[in-house]
Amino acid sequence: MSVLVVGSIALDSVETPVTSGEDLLGGSAMYFSMAAGFFTDVRLVGVVGTDFPDSAVDLLRERNVDVTGLQRAAGQTFRWSGRYHSDMNQRDTLDTRLNVFENFSPEIPEAYRSSEVVFLANIHPSLQMEVLRQVEHPELVVTDTMNLWIESTPEELEAVIRQTDLFVLNDTEARQLTGEANLMVAARQLRAMGPAYLVIKKGEHGALLMSDDGLFFAPGFPLEQVTDPTGAGDVFAGGLVGVLDQAEELNDTLLRQAVVYGSTVASYNVESLSLNRLKHLTKQEIENRYEQFKAFTRFTLN
Amino acid sequence: MSVLVVGSIALDSVETPVTSGEDLLGGSAMYFSMAAGFFTDVRLVGVVGTDFPDSAVDLLRERNVDVTGLQRAAGQTFRWSGRYHSDMNQRDTLDTRLNVFENFSPEIPEAYRSSEVVFLANIHPSLQMEVLRQVEHPELVVTDTMNLWIESTPEELEAVIRQTDLFVLNDTEARQLTGEANLMVAARQLRAMGPAYLVIKKGEHGALLMSDDGLFFAPGFPLEQVTDPTGAGDVFAGGLVGVLDQAEELNDTLLRQAVVYGSTVASYNVESLSLNRLKHLTKQEIENRYEQFKAFTRFTLN
């Protein structure tokens, strides 16, 4: 199958305690696609400016990403600039320039409209809804969001959540959206809003999966060096949704494994600046670390 | 076998966002013993004042705890008073009165000196060392500590760590003791100080085990309501060491299972104030939640 992703494509300037760089490949749809492409075919819808390098488009093509839906508009690509604290769970946004993204309206190419799996990356809920209107019969709608939309457009966001099968968000967002401090209570309330499946990302502390089949938890992979956390959540989602998309049938075991694959790819991504690690990552390296995840969490003999 | 534990026994006053109480049973050795007693015979060394209730001593006896080493001194029992923030990972100590604990000198009864497993709960490192001098041939020395000793008596603490086989501490303490922000680097350095086995407790985020056999991670059990986190670390250690003590042989699988049992008992403990939940907890309930832990972390078919 093919997963349709709609989201931002950016050129980032990032400063972490370990390194820094400018005009780095970024954006939710970019990170997602580079991860999902390890597992399945990806159909990308987004917009870039005239300054966006052709080499990056080639990179996407090489990673099984169909770029028919990639619009190139007159002007500059969306730019984000941020600085991480010594505790890299904290960061400050220094500058955001929407540029060509300001007037972005997602146009789903004819060939994409039959997509069965859709990933609505973190963009304005009204744009997410526009995407859903253009997709014929999605079997699995996966939605991400951020604090900005929770605060500024809660009703539009809730309308999207009602049409969502798998809602992916982080722990802070889950608490913010429900007003509940306890994550398990928040999770129950989020599922009551519509999604049959819920994944709450806890950064370095792992990810929690919740469905009618029960609870599953995957820890963050232990790393001696984190270089750049940017995009980790989108890469996680890319691994997760990529694995789901290429499977015959959605079931609890597949979902659990998909969460672990998501954690695995995300753990590689934070090892280098921007997409530098993911560019050269191999499927074999992913499988190796997936096996290490088993050893890391197993406590039964059988 | 029997595990020897030396630590504090206290009467606590605790205020959490959910509840509060005064003159509650507490102290590291008290919490440890009530947990370890589910799995093995416990030999307790500590001191209480004339105000310590006989009913609490009976409680210990009923939980397989030998109280021959429990000294009763003239004066008041050690008292601690604390208040938890709405984020219960944070708390303020309101008052600490050492009382009879101020002049406590651990005297290990003759019958305890052949103990093969020793748990040095969080007390002054010079007292921990006094205990070790009195135990003949301990096969497994398990040590806990706290920020106070890391700051005030680092050299005495390091001397104890050199004689420690399994070092149990929390993530903040691990970073503080090594000066390393990255937990995996800190863990490597801590093991280089002596202990073959290391467990880093991460509160609600679980616990990490490190040895020559590799890494293991057990998540915190997900709870919809946390009532009182007091003593959770000591209860975790009680489950962990209790399981190790009753086994024939120490190996990686046993250690992993012991960490999960520790997490299991600790997850029950935080459900009620003080030791209220542990008083009435049953072995069957522990086994039930241990099975839930399996379901919570399993992602392979076999």
Coordinates of C-alpha atoms in Angstrom, one line a residue:
Chain A
M1 CA 0.0 0.0 0.0
S2 CA 0.9 3.7 0.1
V3 CA 0.6 6.1 3.0
L4 CA -0.5 9.7 2.2
V5 CA 1.2 12.3 4.4
V6 CA 0.4 16.0 4.5
G7 CA 2.5 18.4 6.5
S8 CA 5.2 20.9 6.6
I9 CA 8.6 20.9 4.8
A10 CA 11.1 23.3 6.3
L11 CA 14.6 24.6 6.4
D12 CA 15.6 24.7 10.1
S13 CA 18.3 26.5 12.1
V14 CA 19.0 24.4 15.1
E15 CA 21.3 24.9 18.1
T16 CA 21.7 22.1 20.6
P17 CA 24.3 21.8 23.5
V18 CA 26.2 19.5 21.2
T19 CA 26.0 21.0 17.7
S20 CA 24.3 23.5 15.5
G21 CA 23.5 24.1 11.9
E22 CA 21.5 26.3 9.5
D23 CA 19.3 25.6 6.5
L24 CA 18.8 22.1 7.6
L25 CA 16.2 19.8 6.1
G26 CA 13.2 19.7 8.4
G27 CA 9.4 19.9 8.8
S28 CA 7.0 17.2 10.0
A29 CA 6.2 15.7 6.6
M30 CA 9.9 15.6 5.7
Y31 CA 10.9 13.8 8.8
F32 CA 7.8 11.5 8.6
S33 CA 8.5 10.6 5.0
M34 CA 12.2 9.8 5.4
A35 CA 11.2 7.3 8.2
A36 CA 8.1 5.8 6.7
G37 CA 9.9 5.2 3.4
F38 CA 12.0 2.4 5.1
F39 CA 8.8 0.4 5.4
T40 CA 6.3 1.4 2.7
D41 CA 5.6 3.7 -0.3
V42 CA 4.9 7.3 0.7
R43 CA 2.8 9.9 -1.0
L44 CA 3.9 13.4 0.1
V45 CA 1.8 16.5 -0.1
G46 CA 3.4 19.8 0.9
V47 CA 4.9 23.0 -0.3
V48 CA 8.5 24.3 -0.7
G49 CA 9.9 27.6 -2.0
T50 CA 12.3 28.2 -4.8
D51 CA 15.2 27.9 -2.3
F52 CA 14.5 24.3 -1.5
P53 CA 17.4 22.1 -2.8
D54 CA 16.7 19.6 -5.6
S55 CA 19.0 17.2 -3.7
A56 CA 16.5 17.0 -0.9
V57 CA 13.8 16.0 -3.4
D58 CA 16.1 13.4 -4.8
L59 CA 16.6 12.1 -1.3
L60 CA 12.9 11.6 -0.9
R61 CA 12.6 9.8 -4.2
E62 CA 15.3 7.4 -3.2
R63 CA 13.4 6.6 0.0
N64 CA 10.2 5.4 -1.8
V65 CA 8.5 8.8 -1.6
D66 CA 6.3 9.9 -4.4
V67 CA 6.7 13.7 -4.7
T68 CA 3.9 14.3 -7.2
G69 CA 2.1 16.2 -4.5
L70 CA 5.0 18.4 -3.6
Q71 CA 4.2 22.0 -4.7
R72 CA 6.9 24.4 -5.5
A73 CA 5.8 28.0 -4.9
A74 CA 7.4 31.4 -5.6
G75 CA 9.1 32.5 -2.4
Q76 CA 11.1 31.1 0.5
T77 CA 10.5 27.7 2.1
F78 CA 9.0 27.6 5.6
R79 CA 11.8 28.3 8.1
W80 CA 12.0 27.4 11.8
S81 CA 14.8 28.3 14.2
G82 CA 15.2 26.9 17.7
R83 CA 17.6 26.4 20.5
Y84 CA 17.7 23.4 22.9
H85 CA 18.4 23.8 26.6
S86 CA 21.1 21.6 28.3
D87 CA 18.1 19.4 29.3
M88 CA 17.2 18.7 25.7
N89 CA 13.6 18.0 26.6
Q90 CA 13.3 21.8 26.7
R91 CA 13.7 24.1 23.7
D92 CA 12.9 27.7 22.7
T93 CA 11.6 28.7 19.3
L94 CA 13.7 31.6 18.2
D95 CA 12.0 32.4 14.9
T96 CA 9.2 31.0 12.7
R97 CA 8.7 32.2 9.2
L98 CA 5.8 30.6 7.4
N99 CA 6.9 32.0 4.0
V100 CA 5.2 29.8 1.2
F101 CA 3.6 27.7 3.9
E102 CA 1.4 30.7 4.9
N103 CA -0.9 30.2 1.9
F104 CA -0.6 26.5 1.6
S105 CA -3.7 24.7 0.7
P106 CA -3.4 20.9 0.4
E107 CA -4.3 19.7 -3.0
I108 CA -4.4 15.9 -3.1
P109 CA -3.4 14.7 -6.5
E110 CA -6.0 12.5 -8.2
A111 CA -3.7 9.4 -7.9
Y112 CA -3.5 9.9 -4.1
R113 CA -7.2 10.1 -3.4
S114 CA -7.7 6.4 -3.0
S115 CA -5.0 6.2 -0.2
E116 CA -6.1 3.9 2.5
V117 CA -3.7 5.2 5.2
V118 CA -3.5 8.9 5.8
F119 CA -1.1 10.7 8.1
L120 CA -2.2 14.2 9.0
A121 CA 1.0 15.7 10.4
N122 CA 1.0 18.7 12.7
I123 CA -0.7 21.5 10.6
H124 CA -3.8 23.7 11.2
P125 CA -6.8 21.4 11.9
S126 CA -8.8 23.1 9.1
L127 CA -6.1 22.0 6.6
Q128 CA -6.2 18.5 8.1
M129 CA -9.9 18.5 7.5
E130 CA -9.4 19.7 3.9
V131 CA -7.2 16.7 3.4
L132 CA -9.8 14.3 4.7
R133 CA -12.5 15.8 2.4
Q134 CA -10.3 14.9 -0.6
V135 CA -9.5 11.3 0.3
E136 CA -12.2 8.9 -0.8
H137 CA -12.3 6.0 1.7
P138 CA -9.4 6.1 4.2
E139 CA -9.2 3.0 6.3
L140 CA -6.8 4.4 8.8
V141 CA -6.6 8.1 9.6
V142 CA -3.6 9.0 11.8
T143 CA -3.5 12.5 13.3
D144 CA -0.8 14.5 15.0
T145 CA -1.2 18.0 16.5
M146 CA 0.6 20.5 18.7
N147 CA -0.1 22.9 21.6
L148 CA -0.7 25.8 19.2
W149 CA -3.9 24.2 17.8
I150 CA -5.0 22.9 21.2
E151 CA -5.0 26.5 22.4
S152 CA -6.1 28.4 19.4
T153 CA -8.5 26.1 17.4
P154 CA -9.8 23.5 19.9
E155 CA -13.1 23.0 18.1
E156 CA -11.7 22.5 14.7
L157 CA -9.1 20.1 16.2
E158 CA -11.8 18.1 17.9
A159 CA -13.7 17.7 14.6
V160 CA -10.5 16.2 13.1
I161 CA -10.0 14.0 16.2
R162 CA -13.6 12.6 15.7
Q163 CA -12.5 11.4 12.3
T164 CA -9.2 10.0 13.5
D165 CA -8.6 6.3 14.0
L166 CA -5.1 6.6 15.6
F167 CA -4.3 9.8 17.5
V168 CA -0.6 10.4 18.1
L169 CA 0.4 13.2 20.5
N170 CA 2.9 13.8 23.3
D171 CA 2.2 13.7 27.1
T172 CA 2.1 17.4 27.5
E173 CA -0.4 17.8 24.7
A174 CA -2.5 15.0 26.1
R175 CA -2.7 16.7 29.5
Q176 CA -3.4 20.1 27.9
L177 CA -6.1 18.8 25.6
T178 CA -8.0 17.1 28.4
G179 CA -7.1 19.2 31.4
E180 CA -6.2 16.0 33.2
A181 CA -2.8 15.7 35.0
N182 CA -3.0 11.9 35.2
L183 CA -1.9 10.4 31.8
M184 CA -4.1 7.3 32.1
V185 CA -7.2 9.3 32.8
A186 CA -6.2 11.7 29.9
A187 CA -5.8 8.7 27.6
R188 CA -9.2 7.4 28.4
Q189 CA -10.8 10.7 27.7
L190 CA -8.9 11.1 24.4
R191 CA -10.1 7.8 23.2
A192 CA -13.7 8.7 24.1
M193 CA -13.3 11.7 21.7
G194 CA -13.2 9.2 18.8
P195 CA -9.9 7.4 18.1
A196 CA -9.9 3.7 18.6
Y197 CA -6.2 3.8 19.0
L198 CA -4.1 6.3 20.9
V199 CA -0.3 6.7 21.1
I200 CA 1.1 9.1 23.7
K201 CA 4.7 10.0 23.1
K202 CA 6.8 10.6 26.2
G203 CA 10.1 11.6 24.5
E204 CA 13.1 9.9 26.0
H205 CA 10.7 8.1 28.4
G206 CA 9.0 6.1 25.6
A207 CA 5.6 5.7 24.2
L208 CA 2.3 4.4 25.4
L209 CA -0.2 2.6 23.1
M210 CA -3.9 2.3 24.2
S211 CA -6.7 0.5 22.5
D212 CA -9.6 -1.9 23.3
D213 CA -7.0 -4.6 23.3
G214 CA -5.3 -3.0 26.3
L215 CA -2.1 -1.1 27.1
F216 CA 1.4 -1.4 25.7
F217 CA 4.5 0.6 26.6
A218 CA 7.7 0.9 24.6
P219 CA 10.7 2.6 26.4
G220 CA 12.9 5.1 24.7
F221 CA 16.0 3.4 23.5
P222 CA 18.9 4.2 25.9
L223 CA 21.5 6.4 24.2
E224 CA 24.8 7.7 25.5
Q225 CA 24.6 10.7 23.2
V226 CA 21.7 12.7 22.0
T227 CA 22.7 15.3 19.4
D228 CA 19.5 16.8 18.1
P229 CA 15.9 15.8 19.1
T230 CA 14.3 17.8 16.3
G231 CA 11.8 15.7 14.4
A232 CA 11.9 12.7 16.7
G233 CA 8.2 12.7 17.1
D234 CA 7.6 12.8 13.4
V235 CA 10.2 10.1 12.7
F236 CA 8.5 8.0 15.4
A237 CA 5.2 8.4 13.6
G238 CA 6.9 7.6 10.3
G239 CA 8.2 4.3 11.6
L240 CA 4.8 3.5 13.3
V241 CA 2.6 4.3 10.3
G242 CA 5.0 2.9 7.8
V243 CA 4.9 -0.5 9.5
L244 CA 1.1 -0.3 9.8
D245 CA 0.7 0.6 6.1
Q246 CA 2.7 -2.3 4.7
A247 CA 0.8 -4.9 6.8
E248 CA -2.2 -7.0 5.6
E249 CA -4.2 -6.5 8.7
L250 CA -4.3 -4.2 11.7
N251 CA -4.1 -6.1 15.0
D252 CA -2.7 -5.6 18.5
T253 CA 0.5 -7.4 17.9
L254 CA 1.2 -5.4 14.7
L255 CA 0.5 -2.1 16.5
R256 CA 2.9 -3.0 19.4
Q257 CA 5.6 -3.9 16.9
A258 CA 4.9 -0.7 14.9
V259 CA 5.4 1.4 18.1
V260 CA 8.7 -0.3 18.7
Y261 CA 9.8 0.3 15.1
G262 CA 8.8 3.9 15.5
S263 CA 10.9 4.2 18.7
T264 CA 13.8 2.4 16.9
V265 CA 14.0 4.8 14.0
A266 CA 13.5 7.8 16.3
S267 CA 16.4 6.7 18.4
Y268 CA 18.6 6.8 15.4
N269 CA 17.3 10.1 14.2
V270 CA 18.4 11.9 17.4
E271 CA 22.0 10.7 17.0
S272 CA 22.8 13.4 14.4
L273 CA 21.7 16.8 13.3
S274 CA 18.6 17.1 11.2
L275 CA 18.1 14.1 8.9
N276 CA 21.8 13.3 8.7
R277 CA 21.5 9.9 10.4
L278 CA 18.4 8.9 8.6
K279 CA 19.9 9.7 5.2
H280 CA 22.4 6.9 5.6
L281 CA 20.5 4.5 7.9
T282 CA 19.9 1.0 6.6
K283 CA 17.1 -1.4 7.1
Q284 CA 19.5 -3.8 8.6
E285 CA 20.5 -1.3 11.3
I286 CA 16.8 -0.8 12.1
E287 CA 16.4 -4.6 12.5
N288 CA 19.5 -4.8 14.7
R289 CA 18.3 -2.2 17.1
Y290 CA 14.8 -3.7 17.0
E291 CA 16.4 -6.9 18.3
Q292 CA 18.2 -4.9 21.0
F293 CA 14.8 -3.5 22.0
K294 CA 13.7 -7.1 22.6
A295 CA 16.7 -7.8 24.8
F296 CA 16.2 -4.5 26.6
T297 CA 12.6 -5.3 27.6
R298 CA 12.3 -9.1 27.9
F299 CA 11.9 -10.6 31.3
T300 CA 10.3 -13.9 30.6
L301 CA 12.1 -17.1 29.6
N302 CA 9.7 -17.9 26.7
Chain B
M1 CA 17.5 -17.4 53.0
S2 CA 17.1 -14.2 55.0
V3 CA 17.9 -10.7 53.9
L4 CA 19.3 -8.3 56.5
V5 CA 18.1 -4.7 56.3
V6 CA 19.4 -1.7 58.2
G7 CA 17.7 1.6 57.9
S8 CA 15.3 4.2 59.3
I9 CA 11.9 3.5 60.9
A10 CA 9.8 6.6 61.1
L11 CA 6.5 8.2 61.9
D12 CA 5.7 10.5 59.0
S13 CA 3.3 13.4 58.4
V14 CA 2.4 13.5 54.7
E15 CA 0.4 15.8 52.6
T16 CA -0.4 15.0 49.0
P17 CA -2.8 16.7 46.5
V18 CA -5.1 13.7 47.2
T19 CA -4.9 13.1 51.0
S20 CA -2.9 13.7 54.1
G21 CA -2.2 12.0 57.5
E22 CA -0.1 12.2 60.6
D23 CA 2.0 9.7 62.6
L24 CA 2.0 7.4 59.7
L25 CA 4.3 4.3 59.6
G26 CA 7.3 5.1 57.4
G27 CA 11.1 5.0 57.1
S28 CA 13.2 3.2 54.5
A29 CA 13.7 0.0 56.5
M30 CA 10.0 -0.1 57.4
Y31 CA 8.9 0.2 53.7
F32 CA 11.6 -2.2 52.6
S33 CA 10.7 -4.9 55.1
M34 CA 7.0 -4.8 54.4
A35 CA 7.7 -5.4 50.7
A36 CA 10.5 -7.9 51.0
G37 CA 8.5 -9.9 53.5
F38 CA 6.2 -11.1 50.6
F39 CA 9.1 -13.0 49.1
T40 CA 11.6 -14.0 51.8
D41 CA 12.4 -13.8 55.5
V42 CA 13.6 -10.4 56.6
R43 CA 16.0 -9.5 59.5
L44 CA 15.4 -5.9 60.5
V45 CA 17.9 -3.7 62.4
G46 CA 16.7 -0.2 63.4
V47 CA 15.6 2.0 66.3
V48 CA 12.3 3.3 67.4
G49 CA 11.2 5.4 70.4
T50 CA 8.7 4.7 73.2
D51 CA 6.0 6.2 71.1
F52 CA 6.2 3.6 68.3
P53 CA 3.1 1.5 68.3
D54 CA 3.3 -2.2 69.2
S55 CA 0.7 -2.9 66.4
A56 CA 3.4 -1.9 63.9
V57 CA 5.8 -4.4 65.3
D58 CA 3.1 -7.0 65.1
L59 CA 2.6 -6.0 61.4
L60 CA 6.2 -6.7 60.7
R61 CA 6.2 -10.1 62.5
E62 CA 3.2 -11.1 60.4
R63 CA 5.1 -10.2 57.3
N64 CA 8.0 -12.7 58.0
V65 CA 10.1 -10.0 59.6
D66 CA 12.4 -10.9 62.4
V67 CA 12.5 -7.9 64.8
T68 CA 15.3 -9.2 67.1
G69 CA 17.4 -6.3 65.8
L70 CA 14.8 -3.6 66.4
Q71 CA 16.1 -1.4 69.3
R72 CA 13.6 0.5 71.4
A73 CA 15.2 3.6 72.9
A74 CA 14.0 6.2 75.3
G75 CA 12.6 9.2 73.4
Q76 CA 10.6 9.8 70.3
T77 CA 10.7 7.9 67.0
F78 CA 12.4 9.6 64.0
R79 CA 9.8 11.9 62.4
W80 CA 9.6 13.2 58.9
S81 CA 7.1 15.6 57.5
G82 CA 6.6 16.5 53.8
R83 CA 4.3 18.0 51.3
Y84 CA 3.9 16.9 47.6
H85 CA 3.4 19.3 44.8
S86 CA 0.5 18.8 42.3
D87 CA 3.2 17.2 40.2
M88 CA 3.9 14.4 42.7
N89 CA 7.4 13.9 41.4
Q90 CA 8.2 17.0 43.5
R91 CA 8.0 17.4 47.2
D92 CA 9.2 19.7 50.0
T93 CA 10.5 18.4 53.4
L94 CA 8.7 20.5 56.0
D95 CA 10.4 19.0 59.1
T96 CA 12.9 16.3 60.0
R97 CA 13.4 15.3 63.7
L98 CA 16.0 12.6 64.1
N99 CA 15.0 12.0 67.7
V100 CA 16.2 8.5 68.8
F101 CA 17.7 8.0 65.3
E102 CA 20.3 10.7 66.1
N103 CA 22.4 8.3 68.2
F104 CA 21.6 5.2 66.3
S105 CA 24.5 2.8 66.0
P106 CA 23.6 -0.4 64.1
E107 CA 24.2 -3.5 66.3
I108 CA 23.8 -6.6 64.2
P109 CA 22.5 -9.5 66.4
E110 CA 24.8 -12.5 66.5
A111 CA 22.1 -14.6 64.7
Y112 CA 22.1 -12.1 61.8
R113 CA 25.8 -11.9 61.2
S114 CA 25.9 -14.8 58.7
S115 CA 23.3 -13.1 56.5
E116 CA 24.2 -13.6 52.8
V117 CA 22.1 -10.8 51.4
V118 CA 22.3 -7.3 53.0
F119 CA 20.3 -4.2 52.2
L120 CA 21.9 -1.0 53.3
A121 CA 18.9 1.4 53.2
N122 CA 19.5 5.1 52.9
I123 CA 21.4 6.0 56.1
H124 CA 24.8 7.7 56.7
P125 CA 27.5 5.9 54.8
S126 CA 29.6 5.5 58.0
L127 CA 26.7 3.6 59.5
Q128 CA 26.4 1.5 56.3
M129 CA 30.1 0.7 56.7
E130 CA 29.6 -0.3 60.3
V131 CA 27.0 -2.8 59.2
L132 CA 29.3 -4.3 56.6
R133 CA 32.0 -4.7 59.3
Q134 CA 29.7 -6.8 61.4
V135 CA 28.4 -9.1 58.6
E136 CA 30.7 -12.1 58.1
H137 CA 30.6 -13.1 54.4
P138 CA 27.8 -11.3 52.6
E139 CA 27.3 -12.7 49.1
L140 CA 25.2 -9.8 47.9
V141 CA 25.5 -6.2 49.3
V142 CA 22.7 -4.0 48.0
T143 CA 23.1 -0.2 48.7
D144 CA 20.7 2.7 48.5
T145 CA 21.6 6.4 49.2
M146 CA 20.3 9.9 48.8
N147 CA 21.4 13.4 47.8
L148 CA 22.3 14.4 51.4
W149 CA 25.2 11.9 51.5
I150 CA 26.3 12.5 47.9
E151 CA 26.7 16.2 48.9
S152 CA 28.0 15.9 52.5
T153 CA 30.0 12.6 52.7
P154 CA 31.0 11.7 49.2
E155 CA 34.2 9.8 50.2
E156 CA 32.6 7.7 52.8
L157 CA 29.8 7.0 50.3
E158 CA 32.3 5.9 47.7
A159 CA 33.9 3.5 50.2
V160 CA 30.6 1.8 50.7
I161 CA 29.9 1.8 46.9
R162 CA 33.2 -0.1 46.4
Q163 CA 31.9 -2.9 48.6
T164 CA 28.5 -2.9 46.9
D165 CA 27.4 -5.6 44.5
L166 CA 24.0 -4.0 43.5
F167 CA 23.7 -0.2 43.8
V168 CA 20.2 1.1 43.7
L169 CA 19.6 4.9 43.3
N170 CA 17.4 7.3 41.4
D171 CA 18.2 9.1 38.2
T172 CA 18.7 12.5 39.9
E173 CA 21.2 10.9 42.3
A174 CA 23.0 9.1 39.5
R175 CA 23.5 12.4 37.7
Q176 CA 24.5 14.2 40.9
L177 CA 27.0 11.5 41.9
T178 CA 28.8 11.4 38.6
G179 CA 28.3 14.9 37.3
E180 CA 27.0 13.4 34.1
A181 CA 23.7 14.6 32.5
N182 CA 23.4 11.5 30.3
L183 CA 22.0 8.6 32.3
M184 CA 23.7 5.9 30.2
V185 CA 27.1 7.5 30.7
A186 CA 26.4 8.0 34.4
A187 CA 25.4 4.4 34.7
R188 CA 28.7 3.2 33.1
Q189 CA 30.7 5.4 35.5
L190 CA 28.7 4.2 38.6
R191 CA 29.4 0.6 37.7
A192 CA 33.1 1.4 37.3
M193 CA 33.1 2.5 40.9
G194 CA 32.5 -1.1 42.0
P195 CA 29.0 -2.5 41.7
A196 CA 28.6 -5.4 39.2
Y197 CA 24.9 -4.6 39.1
L198 CA 23.2 -1.2 39.0
V199 CA 19.5 -0.2 39.1
I200 CA 18.5 3.4 38.4
K201 CA 15.0 4.2 39.5
K202 CA 13.2 6.8 37.4
G203 CA 10.0 7.1 39.5
E204 CA 6.9 6.9 37.4
H205 CA 9.1 6.4 34.3
G206 CA 10.3 3.0 35.4
A207 CA 13.7 1.4 36.3
L208 CA 16.8 0.6 34.4
L209 CA 19.0 -2.4 35.2
M210 CA 22.6 -2.6 34.0
S211 CA 25.1 -5.4 34.3
D212 CA 27.7 -7.3 32.2
D213 CA 24.7 -9.1 30.8
G214 CA 23.4 -5.9 29.3
L215 CA 20.5 -3.6 29.8
F216 CA 17.0 -4.1 31.0
F217 CA 14.2 -1.6 31.4
A218 CA 10.9 -2.0 33.4
P219 CA 8.3 0.8 32.9
G220 CA 6.3 2.2 35.8
F221 CA 3.0 0.5 36.0
P222 CA 0.3 2.9 34.6
L223 CA -2.0 4.1 37.3
E224 CA -5.1 6.2 37.1
Q225 CA -4.6 7.5 40.6
V226 CA -1.4 8.0 42.7
T227 CA -2.2 8.8 46.3
D228 CA 1.1 8.9 48.1
P229 CA 4.5 8.3 46.5
T230 CA 6.3 8.1 49.9
G231 CA 8.5 5.0 50.3
A232 CA 8.0 3.9 46.7
G233 CA 11.7 3.6 46.1
D234 CA 12.2 1.5 49.3
V235 CA 9.2 -0.7 48.5
F236 CA 10.7 -1.2 45.0
A237 CA 14.0 -2.3 46.6
G238 CA 12.1 -4.6 49.0
G239 CA 10.5 -6.4 46.1
L240 CA 13.7 -6.5 44.1
V241 CA 15.9 -7.8 47.0
G242 CA 13.2 -10.1 48.4
V243 CA 13.0 -11.9 45.1
L244 CA 16.8 -12.1 44.7
D245 CA 17.2 -13.4 48.3
Q246 CA 14.8 -16.4 47.9
A247 CA 16.4 -17.6 44.7
E248 CA 19.0 -20.3 44.4
E249 CA 21.2 -18.5 42.0
L250 CA 21.7 -14.9 40.8
N251 CA 21.4 -14.6 37.0
D252 CA 20.2 -12.1 34.5
T253 CA 16.7 -13.5 34.1
L254 CA 16.2 -13.5 37.8
L255 CA 17.4 -9.9 38.1
R256 CA 15.0 -8.8 35.4
Q257 CA 12.1 -10.5 37.0
A258 CA 13.1 -9.1 40.4
V259 CA 13.1 -5.6 39.0
V260 CA 9.6 -6.2 37.6
Y261 CA 8.4 -7.6 41.0
G262 CA 9.9 -4.5 42.6
S263 CA 8.0 -2.2 40.2
T264 CA 4.8 -4.2 40.8
V265 CA 4.9 -3.9 44.6
A266 CA 5.8 -0.2 44.4
S267 CA 2.9 0.4 42.1
Y268 CA 0.5 -0.9 44.7
N269 CA 2.2 1.1 47.5
V270 CA 1.5 4.5 45.9
E271 CA -2.2 3.7 45.7
S272 CA -2.8 4.5 49.4
L273 CA -1.3 6.6 52.1
S274 CA 1.8 5.3 54.0
L275 CA 1.7 1.4 54.2
N276 CA -2.0 1.2 54.1
R277 CA -2.1 -0.7 50.8
L278 CA 0.8 -3.0 51.5
K279 CA -0.7 -4.0 54.9
H280 CA -3.6 -5.8 53.0
L281 CA -1.9 -6.7 49.8
T282 CA -1.8 -10.3 48.9
K283 CA 0.7 -12.4 47.0
Q284 CA -2.0 -13.2 44.5
E285 CA -2.5 -9.6 43.8
I286 CA 1.2 -9.2 43.2
E287 CA 1.2 -12.1 40.8
N288 CA -1.9 -10.7 38.9
R289 CA -0.2 -7.4 38.3
Y290 CA 3.1 -9.1 37.4
E291 CA 1.1 -10.8 34.6
Q292 CA -0.3 -7.5 33.6
F293 CA 3.2 -6.2 33.4
K294 CA 4.0 -8.9 30.8
A295 CA 1.0 -7.9 28.7
F296 CA 2.0 -4.3 29.1
T297 CA 5.5 -4.8 27.7
R298 CA 5.3 -7.8 25.3
F299 CA 5.6 -7.2 21.6
T300 CA 6.8 -10.5 20.3
L301 CA 4.5 -13.4 19.4
N302 CA 6.6 -16.0 21.2

